[in-house]
Short mmCIF file of N, CA and C and ligand atoms in Angstrom, two decimals:
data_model
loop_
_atom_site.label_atom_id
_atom_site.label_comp_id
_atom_site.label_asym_id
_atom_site.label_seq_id
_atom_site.Cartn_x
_atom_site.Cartn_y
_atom_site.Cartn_z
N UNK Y 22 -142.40 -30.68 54.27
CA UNK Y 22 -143.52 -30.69 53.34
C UNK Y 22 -143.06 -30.19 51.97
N UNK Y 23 -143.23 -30.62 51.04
CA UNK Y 23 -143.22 -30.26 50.06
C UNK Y 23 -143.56 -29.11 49.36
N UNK Y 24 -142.94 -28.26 48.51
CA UNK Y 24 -143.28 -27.12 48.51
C UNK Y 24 -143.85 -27.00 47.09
N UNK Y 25 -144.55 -26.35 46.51
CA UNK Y 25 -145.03 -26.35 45.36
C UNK Y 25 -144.31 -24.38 44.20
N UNK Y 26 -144.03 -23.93 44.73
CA UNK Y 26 -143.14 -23.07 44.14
C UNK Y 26 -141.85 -23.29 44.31
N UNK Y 27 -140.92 -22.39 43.07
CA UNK Y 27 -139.47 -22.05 42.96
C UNK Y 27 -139.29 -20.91 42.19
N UNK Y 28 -137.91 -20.63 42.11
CA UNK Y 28 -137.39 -19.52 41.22
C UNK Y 28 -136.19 -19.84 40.47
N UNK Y 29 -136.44 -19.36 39.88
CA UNK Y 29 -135.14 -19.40 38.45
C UNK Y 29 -134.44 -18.25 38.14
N UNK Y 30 -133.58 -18.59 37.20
CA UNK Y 30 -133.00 -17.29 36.54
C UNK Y 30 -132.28 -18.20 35.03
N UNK Y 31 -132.80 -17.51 33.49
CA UNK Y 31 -131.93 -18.11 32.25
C UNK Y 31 -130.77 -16.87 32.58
N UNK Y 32 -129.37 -17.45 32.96
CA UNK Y 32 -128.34 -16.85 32.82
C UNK Y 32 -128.07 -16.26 31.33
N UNK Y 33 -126.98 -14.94 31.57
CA UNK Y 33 -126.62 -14.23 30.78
C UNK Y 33 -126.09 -15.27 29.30
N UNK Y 34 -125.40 -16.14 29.91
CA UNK Y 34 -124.93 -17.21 28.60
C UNK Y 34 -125.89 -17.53 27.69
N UNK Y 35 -126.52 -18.32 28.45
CA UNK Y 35 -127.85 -18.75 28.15
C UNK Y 35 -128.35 -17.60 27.37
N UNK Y 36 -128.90 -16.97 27.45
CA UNK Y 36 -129.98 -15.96 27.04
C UNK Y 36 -129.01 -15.18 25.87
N UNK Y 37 -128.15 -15.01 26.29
CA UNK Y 37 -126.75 -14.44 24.97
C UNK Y 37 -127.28 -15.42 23.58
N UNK Y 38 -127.01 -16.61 24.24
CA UNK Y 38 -127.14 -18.11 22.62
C UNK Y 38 -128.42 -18.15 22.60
N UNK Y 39 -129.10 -17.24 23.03
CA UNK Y 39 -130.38 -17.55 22.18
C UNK Y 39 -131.34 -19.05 22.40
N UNK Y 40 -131.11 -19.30 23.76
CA UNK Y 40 -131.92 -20.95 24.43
C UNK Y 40 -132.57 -20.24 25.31
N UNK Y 41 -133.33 -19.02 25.38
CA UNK Y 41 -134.23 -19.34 26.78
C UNK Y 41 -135.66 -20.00 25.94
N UNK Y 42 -135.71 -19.70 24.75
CA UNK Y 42 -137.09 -20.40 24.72
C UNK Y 42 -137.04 -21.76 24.81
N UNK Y 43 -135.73 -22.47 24.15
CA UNK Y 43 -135.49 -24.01 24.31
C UNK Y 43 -135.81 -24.46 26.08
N UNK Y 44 -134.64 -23.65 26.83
CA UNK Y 44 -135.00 -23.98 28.08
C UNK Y 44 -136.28 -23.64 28.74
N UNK Y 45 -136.95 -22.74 28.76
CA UNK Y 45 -138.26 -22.53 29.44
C UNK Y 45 -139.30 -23.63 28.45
N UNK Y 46 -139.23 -24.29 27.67
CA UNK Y 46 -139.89 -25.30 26.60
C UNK Y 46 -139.78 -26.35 27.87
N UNK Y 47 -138.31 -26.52 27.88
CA UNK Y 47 -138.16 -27.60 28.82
C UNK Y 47 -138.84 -28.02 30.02
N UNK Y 48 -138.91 -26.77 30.88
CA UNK Y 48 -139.31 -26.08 31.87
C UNK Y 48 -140.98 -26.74 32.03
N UNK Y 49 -141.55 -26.43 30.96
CA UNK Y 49 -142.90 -26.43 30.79
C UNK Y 49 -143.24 -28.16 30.81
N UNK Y 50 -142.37 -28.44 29.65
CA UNK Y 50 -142.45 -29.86 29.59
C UNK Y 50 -142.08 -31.20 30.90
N UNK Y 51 -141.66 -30.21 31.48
CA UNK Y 51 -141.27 -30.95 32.97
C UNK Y 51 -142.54 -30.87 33.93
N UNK Y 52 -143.58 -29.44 33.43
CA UNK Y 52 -144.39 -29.83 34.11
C UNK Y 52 -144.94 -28.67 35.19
N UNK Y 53 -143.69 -27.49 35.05
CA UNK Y 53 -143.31 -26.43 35.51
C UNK Y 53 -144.71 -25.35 34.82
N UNK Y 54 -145.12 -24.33 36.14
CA UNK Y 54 -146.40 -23.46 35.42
C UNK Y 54 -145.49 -21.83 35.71
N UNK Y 55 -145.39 -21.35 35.11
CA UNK Y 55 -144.50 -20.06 35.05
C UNK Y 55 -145.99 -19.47 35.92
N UNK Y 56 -145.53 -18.60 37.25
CA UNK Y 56 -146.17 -17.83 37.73
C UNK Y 56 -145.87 -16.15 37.64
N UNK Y 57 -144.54 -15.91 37.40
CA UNK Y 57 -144.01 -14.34 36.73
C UNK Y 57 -142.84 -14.70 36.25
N UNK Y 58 -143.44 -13.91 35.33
CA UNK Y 58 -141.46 -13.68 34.49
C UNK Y 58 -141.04 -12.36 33.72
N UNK Y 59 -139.85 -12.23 34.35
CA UNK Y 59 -139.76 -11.21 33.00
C UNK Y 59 -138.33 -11.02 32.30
N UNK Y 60 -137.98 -10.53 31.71
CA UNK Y 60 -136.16 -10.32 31.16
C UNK Y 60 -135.94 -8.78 31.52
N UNK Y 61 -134.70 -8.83 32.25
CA UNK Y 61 -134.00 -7.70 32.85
C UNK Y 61 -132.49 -8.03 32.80
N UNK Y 62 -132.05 -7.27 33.60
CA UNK Y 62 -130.60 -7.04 33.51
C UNK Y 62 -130.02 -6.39 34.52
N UNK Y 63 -129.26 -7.56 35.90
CA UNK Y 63 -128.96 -6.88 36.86
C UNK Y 63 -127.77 -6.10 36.63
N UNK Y 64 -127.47 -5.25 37.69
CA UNK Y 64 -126.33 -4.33 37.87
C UNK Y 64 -124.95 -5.32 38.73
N UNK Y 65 -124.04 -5.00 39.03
CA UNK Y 65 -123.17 -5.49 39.68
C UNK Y 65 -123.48 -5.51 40.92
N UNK Y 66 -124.51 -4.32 41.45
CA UNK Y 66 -124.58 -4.29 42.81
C UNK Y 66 -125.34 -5.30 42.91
N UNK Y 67 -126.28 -5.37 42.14
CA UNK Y 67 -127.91 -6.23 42.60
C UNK Y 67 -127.48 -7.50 42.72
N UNK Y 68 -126.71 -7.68 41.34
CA UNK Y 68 -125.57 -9.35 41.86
C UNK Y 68 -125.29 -9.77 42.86
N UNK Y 69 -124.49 -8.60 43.57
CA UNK Y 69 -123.66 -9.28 44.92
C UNK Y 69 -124.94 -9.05 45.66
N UNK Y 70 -126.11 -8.80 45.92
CA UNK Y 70 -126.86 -8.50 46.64
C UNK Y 70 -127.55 -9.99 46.48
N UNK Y 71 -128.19 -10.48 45.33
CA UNK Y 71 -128.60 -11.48 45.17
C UNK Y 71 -128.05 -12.82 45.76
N UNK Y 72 -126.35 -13.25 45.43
CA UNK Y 72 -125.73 -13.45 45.96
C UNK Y 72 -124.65 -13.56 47.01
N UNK Y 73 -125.20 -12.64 47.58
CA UNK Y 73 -124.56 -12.18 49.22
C UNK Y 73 -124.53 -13.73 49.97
N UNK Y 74 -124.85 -14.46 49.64
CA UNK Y 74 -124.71 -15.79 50.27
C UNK Y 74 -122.88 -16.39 50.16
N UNK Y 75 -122.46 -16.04 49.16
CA UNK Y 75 -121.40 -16.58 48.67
C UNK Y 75 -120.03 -15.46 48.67
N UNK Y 76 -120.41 -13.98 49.48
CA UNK Y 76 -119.44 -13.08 49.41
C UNK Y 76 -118.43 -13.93 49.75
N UNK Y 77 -118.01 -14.67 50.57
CA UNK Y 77 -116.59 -14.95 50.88
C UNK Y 77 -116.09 -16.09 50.05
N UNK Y 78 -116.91 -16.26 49.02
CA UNK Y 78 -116.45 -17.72 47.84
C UNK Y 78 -115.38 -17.19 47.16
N UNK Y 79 -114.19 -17.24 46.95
CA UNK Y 79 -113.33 -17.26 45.62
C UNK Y 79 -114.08 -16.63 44.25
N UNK Y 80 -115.26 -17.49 44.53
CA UNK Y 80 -115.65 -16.65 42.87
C UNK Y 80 -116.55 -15.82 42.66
N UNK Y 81 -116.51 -15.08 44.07
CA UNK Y 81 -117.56 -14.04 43.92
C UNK Y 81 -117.71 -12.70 43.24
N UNK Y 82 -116.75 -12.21 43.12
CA UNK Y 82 -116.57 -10.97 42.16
C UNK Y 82 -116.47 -11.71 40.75
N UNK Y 83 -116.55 -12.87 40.21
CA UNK Y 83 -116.25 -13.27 39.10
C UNK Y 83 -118.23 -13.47 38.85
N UNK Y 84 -118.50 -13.40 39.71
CA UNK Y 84 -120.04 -14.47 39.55
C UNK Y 84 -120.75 -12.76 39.66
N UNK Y 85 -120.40 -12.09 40.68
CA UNK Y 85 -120.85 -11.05 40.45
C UNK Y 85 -121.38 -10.38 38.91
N UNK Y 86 -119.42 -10.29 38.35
CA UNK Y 86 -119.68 -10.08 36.78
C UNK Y 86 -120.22 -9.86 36.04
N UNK Y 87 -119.95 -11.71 36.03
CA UNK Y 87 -120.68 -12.52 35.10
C UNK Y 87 -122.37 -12.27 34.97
N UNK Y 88 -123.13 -12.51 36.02
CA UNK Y 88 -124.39 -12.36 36.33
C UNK Y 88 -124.81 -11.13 36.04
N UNK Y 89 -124.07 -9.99 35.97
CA UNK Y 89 -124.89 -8.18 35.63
C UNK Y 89 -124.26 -8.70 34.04
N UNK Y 90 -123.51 -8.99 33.25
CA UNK Y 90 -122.72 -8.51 31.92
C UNK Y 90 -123.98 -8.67 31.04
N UNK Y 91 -125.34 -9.63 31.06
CA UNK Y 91 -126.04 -9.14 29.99
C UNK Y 91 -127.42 -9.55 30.62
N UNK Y 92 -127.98 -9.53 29.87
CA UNK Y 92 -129.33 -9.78 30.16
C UNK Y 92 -130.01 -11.15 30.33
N UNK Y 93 -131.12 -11.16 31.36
CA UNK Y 93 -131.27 -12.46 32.49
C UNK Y 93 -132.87 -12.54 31.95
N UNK Y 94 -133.07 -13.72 32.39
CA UNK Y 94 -134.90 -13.81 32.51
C UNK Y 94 -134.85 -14.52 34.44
N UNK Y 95 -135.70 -13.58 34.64
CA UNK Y 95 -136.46 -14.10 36.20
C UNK Y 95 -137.60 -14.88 35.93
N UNK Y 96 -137.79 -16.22 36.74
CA UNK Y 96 -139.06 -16.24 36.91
C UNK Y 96 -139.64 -17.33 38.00
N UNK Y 97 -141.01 -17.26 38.38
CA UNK Y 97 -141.38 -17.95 39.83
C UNK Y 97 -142.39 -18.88 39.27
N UNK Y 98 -141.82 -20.40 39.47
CA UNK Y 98 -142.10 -21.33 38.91
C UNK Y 98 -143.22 -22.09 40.01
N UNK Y 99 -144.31 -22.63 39.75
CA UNK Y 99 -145.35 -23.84 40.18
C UNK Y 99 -144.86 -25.29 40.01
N UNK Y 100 -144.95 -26.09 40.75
CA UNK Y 100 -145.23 -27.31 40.62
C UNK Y 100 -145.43 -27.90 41.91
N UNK Y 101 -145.98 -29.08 42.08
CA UNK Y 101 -145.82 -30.24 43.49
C UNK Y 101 -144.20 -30.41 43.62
N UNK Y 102 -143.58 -30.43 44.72
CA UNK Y 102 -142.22 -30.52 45.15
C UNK Y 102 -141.31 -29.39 44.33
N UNK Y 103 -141.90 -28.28 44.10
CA UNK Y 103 -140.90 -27.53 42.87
C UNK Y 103 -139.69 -27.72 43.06
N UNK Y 104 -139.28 -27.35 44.22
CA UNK Y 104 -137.53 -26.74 45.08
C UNK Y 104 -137.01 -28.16 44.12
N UNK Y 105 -136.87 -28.95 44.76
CA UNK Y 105 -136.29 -30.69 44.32
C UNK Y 105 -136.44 -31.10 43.07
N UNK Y 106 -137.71 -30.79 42.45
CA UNK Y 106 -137.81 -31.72 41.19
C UNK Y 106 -137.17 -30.32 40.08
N UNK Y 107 -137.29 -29.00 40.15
CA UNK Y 107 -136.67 -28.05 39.63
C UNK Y 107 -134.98 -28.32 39.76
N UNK Y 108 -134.54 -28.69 41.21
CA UNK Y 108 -132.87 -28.73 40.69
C UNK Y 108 -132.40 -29.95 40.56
N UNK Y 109 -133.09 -31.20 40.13
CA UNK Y 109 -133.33 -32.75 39.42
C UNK Y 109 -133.40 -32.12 37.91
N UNK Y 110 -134.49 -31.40 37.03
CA UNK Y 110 -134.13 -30.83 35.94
C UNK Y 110 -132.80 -29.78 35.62
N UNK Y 111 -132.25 -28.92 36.42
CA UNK Y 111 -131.33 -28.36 35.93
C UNK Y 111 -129.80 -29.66 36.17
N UNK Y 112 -130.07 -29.98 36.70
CA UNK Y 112 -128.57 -31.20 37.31
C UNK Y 112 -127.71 -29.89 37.99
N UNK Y 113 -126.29 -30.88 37.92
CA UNK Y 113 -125.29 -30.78 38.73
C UNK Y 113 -124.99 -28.61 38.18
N UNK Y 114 -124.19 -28.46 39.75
CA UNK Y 114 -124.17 -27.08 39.75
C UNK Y 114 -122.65 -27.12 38.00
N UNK Y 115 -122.03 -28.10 38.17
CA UNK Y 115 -120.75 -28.37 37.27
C UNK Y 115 -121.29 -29.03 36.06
N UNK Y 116 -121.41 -28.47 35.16
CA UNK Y 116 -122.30 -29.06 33.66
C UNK Y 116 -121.28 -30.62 33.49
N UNK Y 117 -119.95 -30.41 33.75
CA UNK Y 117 -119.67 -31.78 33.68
C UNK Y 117 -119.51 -32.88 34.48
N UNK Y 118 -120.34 -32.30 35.70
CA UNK Y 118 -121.10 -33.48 36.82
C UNK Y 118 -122.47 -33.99 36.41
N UNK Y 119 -123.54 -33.07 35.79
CA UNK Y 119 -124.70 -32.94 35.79
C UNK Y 119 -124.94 -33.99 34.57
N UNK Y 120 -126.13 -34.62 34.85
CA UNK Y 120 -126.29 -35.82 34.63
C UNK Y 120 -127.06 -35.87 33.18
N UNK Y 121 -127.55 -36.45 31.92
CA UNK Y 121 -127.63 -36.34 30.57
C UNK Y 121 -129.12 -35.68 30.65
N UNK Y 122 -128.91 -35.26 29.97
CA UNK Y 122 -130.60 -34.52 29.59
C UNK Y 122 -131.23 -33.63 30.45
N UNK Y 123 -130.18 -33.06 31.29
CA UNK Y 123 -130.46 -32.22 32.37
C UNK Y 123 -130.32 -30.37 31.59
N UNK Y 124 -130.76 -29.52 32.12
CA UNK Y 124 -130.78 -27.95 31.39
C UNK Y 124 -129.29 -27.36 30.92
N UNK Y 125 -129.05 -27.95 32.27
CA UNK Y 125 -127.22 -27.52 32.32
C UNK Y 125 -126.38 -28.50 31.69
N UNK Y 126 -126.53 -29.59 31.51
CA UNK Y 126 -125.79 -30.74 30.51
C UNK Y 126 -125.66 -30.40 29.00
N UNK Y 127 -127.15 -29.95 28.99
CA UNK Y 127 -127.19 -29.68 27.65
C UNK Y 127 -126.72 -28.13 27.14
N UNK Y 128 -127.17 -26.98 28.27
CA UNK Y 128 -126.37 -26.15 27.42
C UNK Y 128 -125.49 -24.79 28.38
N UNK Y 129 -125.57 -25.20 29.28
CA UNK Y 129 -124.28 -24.89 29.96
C UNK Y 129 -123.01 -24.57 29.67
N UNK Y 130 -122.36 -23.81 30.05
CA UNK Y 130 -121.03 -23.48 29.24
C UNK Y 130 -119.75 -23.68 29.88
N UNK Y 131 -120.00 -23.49 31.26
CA UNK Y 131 -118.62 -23.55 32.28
C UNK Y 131 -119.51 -24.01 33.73
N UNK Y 132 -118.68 -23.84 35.03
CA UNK Y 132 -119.66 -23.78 36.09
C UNK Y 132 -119.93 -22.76 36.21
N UNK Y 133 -119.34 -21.72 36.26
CA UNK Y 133 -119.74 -20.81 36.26
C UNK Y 133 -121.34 -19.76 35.49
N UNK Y 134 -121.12 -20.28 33.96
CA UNK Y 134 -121.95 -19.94 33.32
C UNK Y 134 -122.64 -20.94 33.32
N UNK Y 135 -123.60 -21.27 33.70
CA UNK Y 135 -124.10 -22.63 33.71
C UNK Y 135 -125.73 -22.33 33.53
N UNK Y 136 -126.11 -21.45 32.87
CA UNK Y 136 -127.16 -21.86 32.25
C UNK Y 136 -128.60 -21.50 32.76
N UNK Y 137 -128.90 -21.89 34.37
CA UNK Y 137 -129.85 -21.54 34.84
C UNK Y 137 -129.61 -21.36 36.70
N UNK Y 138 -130.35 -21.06 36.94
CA UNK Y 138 -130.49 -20.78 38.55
C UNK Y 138 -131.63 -21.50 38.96
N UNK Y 139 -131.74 -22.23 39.55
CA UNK Y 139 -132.84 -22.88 40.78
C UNK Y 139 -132.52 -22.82 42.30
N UNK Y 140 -133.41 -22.21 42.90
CA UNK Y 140 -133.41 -22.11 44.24
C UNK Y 140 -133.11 -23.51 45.13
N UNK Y 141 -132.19 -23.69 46.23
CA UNK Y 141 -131.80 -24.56 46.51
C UNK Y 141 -133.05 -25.18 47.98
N UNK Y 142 -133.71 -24.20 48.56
CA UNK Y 142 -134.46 -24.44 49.76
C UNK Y 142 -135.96 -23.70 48.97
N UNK Y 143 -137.17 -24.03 50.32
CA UNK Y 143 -138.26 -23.36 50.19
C UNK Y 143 -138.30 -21.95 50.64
N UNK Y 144 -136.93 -21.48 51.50
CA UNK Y 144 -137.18 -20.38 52.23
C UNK Y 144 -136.52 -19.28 51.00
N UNK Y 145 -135.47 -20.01 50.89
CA UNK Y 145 -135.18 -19.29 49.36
C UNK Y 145 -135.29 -19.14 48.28
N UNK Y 146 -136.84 -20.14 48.11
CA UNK Y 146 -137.33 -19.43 46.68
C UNK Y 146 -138.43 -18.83 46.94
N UNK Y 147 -138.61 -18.58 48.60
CA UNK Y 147 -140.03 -17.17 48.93
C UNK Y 147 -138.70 -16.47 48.56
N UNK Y 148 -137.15 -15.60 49.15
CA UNK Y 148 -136.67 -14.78 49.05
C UNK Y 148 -136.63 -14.04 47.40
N UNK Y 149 -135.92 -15.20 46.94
CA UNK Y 149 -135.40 -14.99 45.82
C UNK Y 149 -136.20 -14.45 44.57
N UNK Y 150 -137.63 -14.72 44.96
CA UNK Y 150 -139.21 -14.65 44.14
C UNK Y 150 -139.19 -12.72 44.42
N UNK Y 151 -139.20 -12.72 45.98
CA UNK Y 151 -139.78 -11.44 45.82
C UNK Y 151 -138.93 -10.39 45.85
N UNK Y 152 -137.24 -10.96 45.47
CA UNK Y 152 -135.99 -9.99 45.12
C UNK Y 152 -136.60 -9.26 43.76
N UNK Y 153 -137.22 -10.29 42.61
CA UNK Y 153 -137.78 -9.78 41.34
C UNK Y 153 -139.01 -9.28 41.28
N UNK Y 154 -140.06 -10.23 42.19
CA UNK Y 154 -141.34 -9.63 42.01
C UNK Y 154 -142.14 -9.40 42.94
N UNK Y 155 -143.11 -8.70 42.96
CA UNK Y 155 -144.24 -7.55 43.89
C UNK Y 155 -145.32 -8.83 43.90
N UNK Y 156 -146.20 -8.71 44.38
CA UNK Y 156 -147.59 -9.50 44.82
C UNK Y 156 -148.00 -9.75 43.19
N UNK Y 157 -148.30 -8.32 42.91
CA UNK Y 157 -149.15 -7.94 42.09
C UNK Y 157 -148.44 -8.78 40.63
N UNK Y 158 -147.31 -8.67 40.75
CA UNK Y 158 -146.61 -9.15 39.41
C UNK Y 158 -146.85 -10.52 39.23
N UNK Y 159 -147.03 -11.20 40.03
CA UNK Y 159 -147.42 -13.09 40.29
C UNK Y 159 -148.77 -13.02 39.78
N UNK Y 160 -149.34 -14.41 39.16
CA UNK Y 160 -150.35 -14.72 38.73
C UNK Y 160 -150.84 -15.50 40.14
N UNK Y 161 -151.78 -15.43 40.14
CA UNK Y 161 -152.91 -16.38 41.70
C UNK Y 161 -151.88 -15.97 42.59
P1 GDP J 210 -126.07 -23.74 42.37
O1 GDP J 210 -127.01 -23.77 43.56
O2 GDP J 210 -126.01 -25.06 41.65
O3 GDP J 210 -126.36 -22.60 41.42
O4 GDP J 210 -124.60 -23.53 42.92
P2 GDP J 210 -123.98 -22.60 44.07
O5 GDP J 210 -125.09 -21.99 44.91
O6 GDP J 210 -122.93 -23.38 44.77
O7 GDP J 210 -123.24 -21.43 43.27
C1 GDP J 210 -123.95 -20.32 42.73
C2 GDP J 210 -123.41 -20.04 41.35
O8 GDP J 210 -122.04 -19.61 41.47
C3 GDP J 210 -123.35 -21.24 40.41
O9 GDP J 210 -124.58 -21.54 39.80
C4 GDP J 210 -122.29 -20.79 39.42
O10 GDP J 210 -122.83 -19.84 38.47
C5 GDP J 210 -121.31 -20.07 40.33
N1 GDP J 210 -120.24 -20.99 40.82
C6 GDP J 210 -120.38 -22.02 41.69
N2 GDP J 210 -119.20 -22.62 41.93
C7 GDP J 210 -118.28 -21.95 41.19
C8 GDP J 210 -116.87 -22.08 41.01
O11 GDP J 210 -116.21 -22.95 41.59
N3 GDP J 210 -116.28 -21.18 40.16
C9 GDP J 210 -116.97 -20.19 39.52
N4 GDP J 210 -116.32 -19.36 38.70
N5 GDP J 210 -118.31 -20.05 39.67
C10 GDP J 210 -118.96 -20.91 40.48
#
C-alpha cells in the first residue's frame, strides 16, 4: 500500500551553499506538505547511530563525518506514495547517475555529499521521523 509520509534530511553541503530554500521550494512544488522540520546539527555519534545500517560499508566513518561537520535540516514529509515519488525527486544515490532535474542532479556535489536524504522504505521513514521528532513536534 502506498504510504503517504517520508523523511528527509538537506545535507551539510547543501545547507553550507545556501540551497535549502531552493530545495525545500522544490520539495513543495512536487507536491510535498512539510509535517516537521527543523535545522540541527548531528554529532558523530548520532551519525553512526542514524546510519548504523551501513556500519560495515567502506564509507562509513567517512559518511559518519561528513553528516555531523555542519549543520542539517530534518524533516517529515506528506504526500500519496511519499517513500517512491520522494526518491523519483531526489534521483540517483550518484549525482552522476541521477537523472536531469532531479534535487541531487542539480545540486549535489559528490556521492557522498549528495544533497538530500530520502527514506528508502515505509518502515524507515516511521524510524527515521521519530529519530528527529516527538508526537508533539509533527503537525496532525
Ligand atoms: P541513498 O539511499 O541514495 O541515500 O544511498 P545509500 O543508503 O546507499 O547510502 C547512504 C548515503 O551514504 C548516501 O546518500 C551517501 O551520502 C553515502 N554514500 C553512499 N555510497 C557511497 C560511496 O560509495 N562512497 C561514499 N563516500 N559515500 C557513499
Amino acid at each position: 500500500m502506498a504510504t503517504n509520509r517520508t523523511f528527509t534530511m538537506i545535507k551539510p553541503d547543501a545547507f553550507e551553499a545556501g540551497n535549502s530554500g531552493a530545495i525545500l521550494k522544490m520539495i513543495e512544488e512536487a507536491g510535498f506538505k512539510i509535517v516537521a522540520m527543523k535545522a540541527t546539527q548531528l554529532t558523530s555519534e548520532l551519525a553512526g547511530k542514524f546510519y548504523a545500517v551501513h556500519a560495515e560499508r567502506p564509507f562509513y566513518a567517512d559518511l559518519c563525518a561528513y553528516m555531523s561537520s555542519g549543520p542539517i535540516i530534518a524533516a517529515i514529509l506528506e504526500k500519496d506514495n511519499a517513500v517512491e515519488d520522494f526518491r523519483k525527486l531526489i534521483g540517483a544515490t550518484n549525482p552522476a547517475d541521477a537523472a536531469e532535474g532531479t534535487i541531487r542532479k542539480i545540486f549535489a556535489k559528490s556521492i557522498e555529499a549528495n544533497a538530500v536524504h530520502g527514506s528508502d522504505s515505509d518502515e524507515n521513514a516511521a524510524i527515521e521521523g521519530a529519530f528527529y521528532f516527538s508526537e508533539f513536534e509533527r503537525v496532525g
